[in-house]
Coordinates of C-alpha atoms in Angstrom, one line a residue:
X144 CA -13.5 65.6 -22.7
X145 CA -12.2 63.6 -25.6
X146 CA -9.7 62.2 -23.4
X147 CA -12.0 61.5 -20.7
X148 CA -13.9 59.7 -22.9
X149 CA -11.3 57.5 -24.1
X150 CA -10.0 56.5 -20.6
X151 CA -13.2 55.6 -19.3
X152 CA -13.9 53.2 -22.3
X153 CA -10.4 51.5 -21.7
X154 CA -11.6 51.3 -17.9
X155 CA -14.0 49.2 -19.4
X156 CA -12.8 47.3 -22.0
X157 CA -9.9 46.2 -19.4
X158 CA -12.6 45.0 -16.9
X159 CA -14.4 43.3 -19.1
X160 CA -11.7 41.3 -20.2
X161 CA -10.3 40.5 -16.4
X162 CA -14.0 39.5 -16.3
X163 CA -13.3 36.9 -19.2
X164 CA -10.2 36.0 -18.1
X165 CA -11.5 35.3 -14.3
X166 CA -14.5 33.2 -15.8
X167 CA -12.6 31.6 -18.5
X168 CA -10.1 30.1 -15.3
X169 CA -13.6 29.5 -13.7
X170 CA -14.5 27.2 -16.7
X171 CA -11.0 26.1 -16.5
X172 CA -10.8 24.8 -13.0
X173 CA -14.5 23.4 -13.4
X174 CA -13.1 21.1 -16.6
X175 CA -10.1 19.8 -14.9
X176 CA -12.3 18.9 -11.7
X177 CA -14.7 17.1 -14.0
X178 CA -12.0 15.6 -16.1
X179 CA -10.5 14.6 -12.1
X180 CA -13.6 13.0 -11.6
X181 CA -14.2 10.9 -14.5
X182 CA -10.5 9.8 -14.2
X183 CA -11.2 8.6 -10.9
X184 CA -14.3 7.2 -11.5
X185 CA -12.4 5.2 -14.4
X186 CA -9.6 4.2 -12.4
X187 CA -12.6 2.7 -9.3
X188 CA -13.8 0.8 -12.2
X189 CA -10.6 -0.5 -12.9
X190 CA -9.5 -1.7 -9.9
X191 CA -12.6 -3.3 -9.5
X192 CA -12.3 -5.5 -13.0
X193 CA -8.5 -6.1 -11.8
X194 CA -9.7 -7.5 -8.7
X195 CA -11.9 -9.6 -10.3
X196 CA -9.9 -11.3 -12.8
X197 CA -6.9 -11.4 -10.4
X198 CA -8.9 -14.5 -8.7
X199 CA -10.1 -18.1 -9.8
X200 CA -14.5 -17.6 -9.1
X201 CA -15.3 -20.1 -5.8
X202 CA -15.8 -23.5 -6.8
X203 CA -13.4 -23.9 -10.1
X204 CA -10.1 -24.8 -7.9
X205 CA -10.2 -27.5 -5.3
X206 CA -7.0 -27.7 -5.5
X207 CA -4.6 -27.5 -1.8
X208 CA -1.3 -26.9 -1.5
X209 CA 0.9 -28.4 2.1
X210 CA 2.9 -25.2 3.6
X211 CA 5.3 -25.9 6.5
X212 CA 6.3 -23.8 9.3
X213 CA 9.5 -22.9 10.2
X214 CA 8.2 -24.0 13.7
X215 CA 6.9 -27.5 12.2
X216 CA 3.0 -26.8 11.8
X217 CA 1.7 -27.7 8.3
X218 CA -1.1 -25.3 6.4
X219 CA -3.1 -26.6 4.2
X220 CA -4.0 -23.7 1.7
X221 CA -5.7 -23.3 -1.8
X222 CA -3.6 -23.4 -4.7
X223 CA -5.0 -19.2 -5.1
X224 CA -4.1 -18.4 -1.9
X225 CA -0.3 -20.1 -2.6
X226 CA -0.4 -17.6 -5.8
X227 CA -0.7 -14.9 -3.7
X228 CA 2.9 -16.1 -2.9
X229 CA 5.6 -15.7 -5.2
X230 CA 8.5 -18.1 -3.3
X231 CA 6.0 -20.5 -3.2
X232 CA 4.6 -20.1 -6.3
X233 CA 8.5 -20.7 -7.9
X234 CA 8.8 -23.8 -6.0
X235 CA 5.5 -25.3 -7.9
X236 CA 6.7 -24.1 -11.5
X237 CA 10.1 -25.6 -10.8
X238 CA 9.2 -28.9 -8.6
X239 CA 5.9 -29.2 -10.2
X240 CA 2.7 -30.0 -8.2
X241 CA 2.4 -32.7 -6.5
X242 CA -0.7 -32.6 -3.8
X243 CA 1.1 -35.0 -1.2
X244 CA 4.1 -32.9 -1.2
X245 CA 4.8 -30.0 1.7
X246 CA 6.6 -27.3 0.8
X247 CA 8.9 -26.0 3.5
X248 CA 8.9 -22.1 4.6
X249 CA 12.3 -22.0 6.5
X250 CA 11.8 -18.2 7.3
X251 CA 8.0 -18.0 8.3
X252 CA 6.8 -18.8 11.8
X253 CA 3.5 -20.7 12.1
X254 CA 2.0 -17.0 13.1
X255 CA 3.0 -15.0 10.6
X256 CA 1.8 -18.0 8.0
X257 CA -1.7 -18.3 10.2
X258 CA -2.1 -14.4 9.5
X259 CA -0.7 -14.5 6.3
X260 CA -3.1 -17.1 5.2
X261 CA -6.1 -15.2 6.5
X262 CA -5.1 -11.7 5.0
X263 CA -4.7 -13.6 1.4
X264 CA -8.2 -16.0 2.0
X265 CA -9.9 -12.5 3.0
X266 CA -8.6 -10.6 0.2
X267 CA -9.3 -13.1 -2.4
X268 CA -12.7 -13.4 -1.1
X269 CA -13.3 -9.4 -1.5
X270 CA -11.9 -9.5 -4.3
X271 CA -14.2 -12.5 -6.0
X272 CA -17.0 -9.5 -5.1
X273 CA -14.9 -6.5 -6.5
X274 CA -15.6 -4.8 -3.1
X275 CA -12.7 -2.0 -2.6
X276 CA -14.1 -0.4 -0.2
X277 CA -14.3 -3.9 2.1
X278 CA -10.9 -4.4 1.2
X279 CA -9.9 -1.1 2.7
X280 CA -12.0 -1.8 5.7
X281 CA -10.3 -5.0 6.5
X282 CA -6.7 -3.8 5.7
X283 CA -7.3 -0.9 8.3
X284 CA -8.7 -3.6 10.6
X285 CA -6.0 -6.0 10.1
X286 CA -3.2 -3.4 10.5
X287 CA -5.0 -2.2 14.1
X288 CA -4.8 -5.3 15.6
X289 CA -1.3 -6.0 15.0
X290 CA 1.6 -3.8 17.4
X291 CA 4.5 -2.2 15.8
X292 CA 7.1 -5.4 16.5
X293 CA 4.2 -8.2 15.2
X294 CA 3.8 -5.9 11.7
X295 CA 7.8 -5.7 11.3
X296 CA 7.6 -9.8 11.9
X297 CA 5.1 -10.0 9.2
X298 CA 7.1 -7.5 6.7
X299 CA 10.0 -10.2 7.4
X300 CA 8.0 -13.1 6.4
X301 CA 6.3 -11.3 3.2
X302 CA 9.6 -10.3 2.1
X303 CA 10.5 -13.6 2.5
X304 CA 7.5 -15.3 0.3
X305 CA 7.9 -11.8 -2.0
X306 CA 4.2 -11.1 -1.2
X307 CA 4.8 -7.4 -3.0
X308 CA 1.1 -5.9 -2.0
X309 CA 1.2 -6.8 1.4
X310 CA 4.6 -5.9 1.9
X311 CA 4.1 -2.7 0.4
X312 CA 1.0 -2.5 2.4
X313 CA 3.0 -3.5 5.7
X314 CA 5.8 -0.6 5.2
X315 CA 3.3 2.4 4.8
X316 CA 1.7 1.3 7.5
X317 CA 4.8 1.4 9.5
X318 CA 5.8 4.7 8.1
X319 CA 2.6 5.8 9.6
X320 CA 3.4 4.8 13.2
X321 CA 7.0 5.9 13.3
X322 CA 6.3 9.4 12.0
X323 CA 6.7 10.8 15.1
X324 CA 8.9 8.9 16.6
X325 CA 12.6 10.0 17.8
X326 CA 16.1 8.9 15.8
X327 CA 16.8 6.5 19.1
X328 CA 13.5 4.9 18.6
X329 CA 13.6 4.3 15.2
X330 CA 17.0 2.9 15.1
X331 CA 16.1 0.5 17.8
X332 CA 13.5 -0.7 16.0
X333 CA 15.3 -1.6 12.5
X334 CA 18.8 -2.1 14.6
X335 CA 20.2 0.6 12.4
X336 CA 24.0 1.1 14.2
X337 CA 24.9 5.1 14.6
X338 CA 28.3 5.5 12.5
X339 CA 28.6 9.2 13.8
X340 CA 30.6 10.7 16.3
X341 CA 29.2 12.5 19.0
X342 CA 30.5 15.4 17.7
X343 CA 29.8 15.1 14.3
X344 CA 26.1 13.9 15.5
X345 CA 25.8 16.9 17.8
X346 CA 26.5 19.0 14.6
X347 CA 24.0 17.0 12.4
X348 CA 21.4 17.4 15.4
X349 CA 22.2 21.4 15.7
X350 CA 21.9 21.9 11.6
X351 CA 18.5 19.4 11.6
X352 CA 16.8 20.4 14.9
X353 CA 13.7 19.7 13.5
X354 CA 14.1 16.2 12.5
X355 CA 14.9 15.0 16.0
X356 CA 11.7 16.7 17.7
X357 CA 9.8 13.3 18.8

């Protein structure tokens, strides 16, 4: 009986402690989600002040700067919007500012620059209002209305005026639309050469199956 005894309250003791251990990882989990939370409520609130003071408030520089086309056409921009691009940007520090001066853009066509110019003036404008989530609303609006070639154009001409953001911008949305595409397609598009042999590609193809479905 004694022993019966015993083992029952050991029964007991040992689920009452799996008890404590399943709320204590209850209490757990519920900390780190709230500690999740507040992180990313605090990093929101970041981004937000970043945006703000990443701009010059409307009205405090008149400023223009003269961009020029690699097709000829001359933009006439504000000296924030110029910022946004660092090529440019260099030239001023270097040459110094002078407002009847054009600066030349030998690799951007007068496209790219016109949507260029109206993804920074946008941006800048959202930003002046710390609105992220218009931001993300435009950039998915932007992206939609260009096709696959026209966004690889504009990576070429942000690379170019080492626009960082929208070039990163640019390439994950890339990545997005050539998930799924095949090898063939892909390599086409950034006129990658294929330095296999057909055999050794048949073997990479037979060992990677999976990576040429598409």
């Amino acid at each position: 009986m004694a022993e019966k005894g015993e083992s029952s309250s050991k029964a007991v003791e040992e689920s009452e402690t799996e008890t404590l251990k399943i709320e204590g990882s209850g209490k757990g989990i519920t900390e780190h989600m709230s500690q999740m939370r507040e992180h990313m409520m605090k990093l929101a609130i970041e981004k937000a002040q970043e945006l703000k003071n990443s701009v010059v408030p409307a009205g405090e520089e008149d400023e223009m700067v003269k961009l020029r086309s690699m097709d000829g056409v001359t933009f006439e921009v504000e000296a924030s919007i110029a910022k946004e691009m660092e090529t440019v940007q260099s030239f001023i520090e270097e040459c110094g500012r002078d407002p009847s001066e054009v600066i030349p853009l030998h690799n951007v066509s007068s496209r790219e620059l016109s949507r260029i110019v109206r993804y920074c003036s946008e941006h800048l404008r959202l930003a002046r209002d710390g609105d992220i989530k218009g931001t993300k609303e435009f950039d998915n609006r932007f992206v939609a209305a260009l096709s696959l070639y026209e966004m690889k154009e504009l990576v070429l001409a942000a690379n170019y005026l080492n626009m960082k953001k929208l070039l990163d911008f640019l390439s994950a949305s890339i990545a997005e639309v050539i998930k799924n595409k095949s090898v063939e397609f892909v390599r086409e598009f950034f006129g990658v050469d294929n330095d296999y042999t057909p055999e050794e590609e048949h073997q990479y193809r037979s060992l990677h199956a999976w990576a040429f479905k598409g």
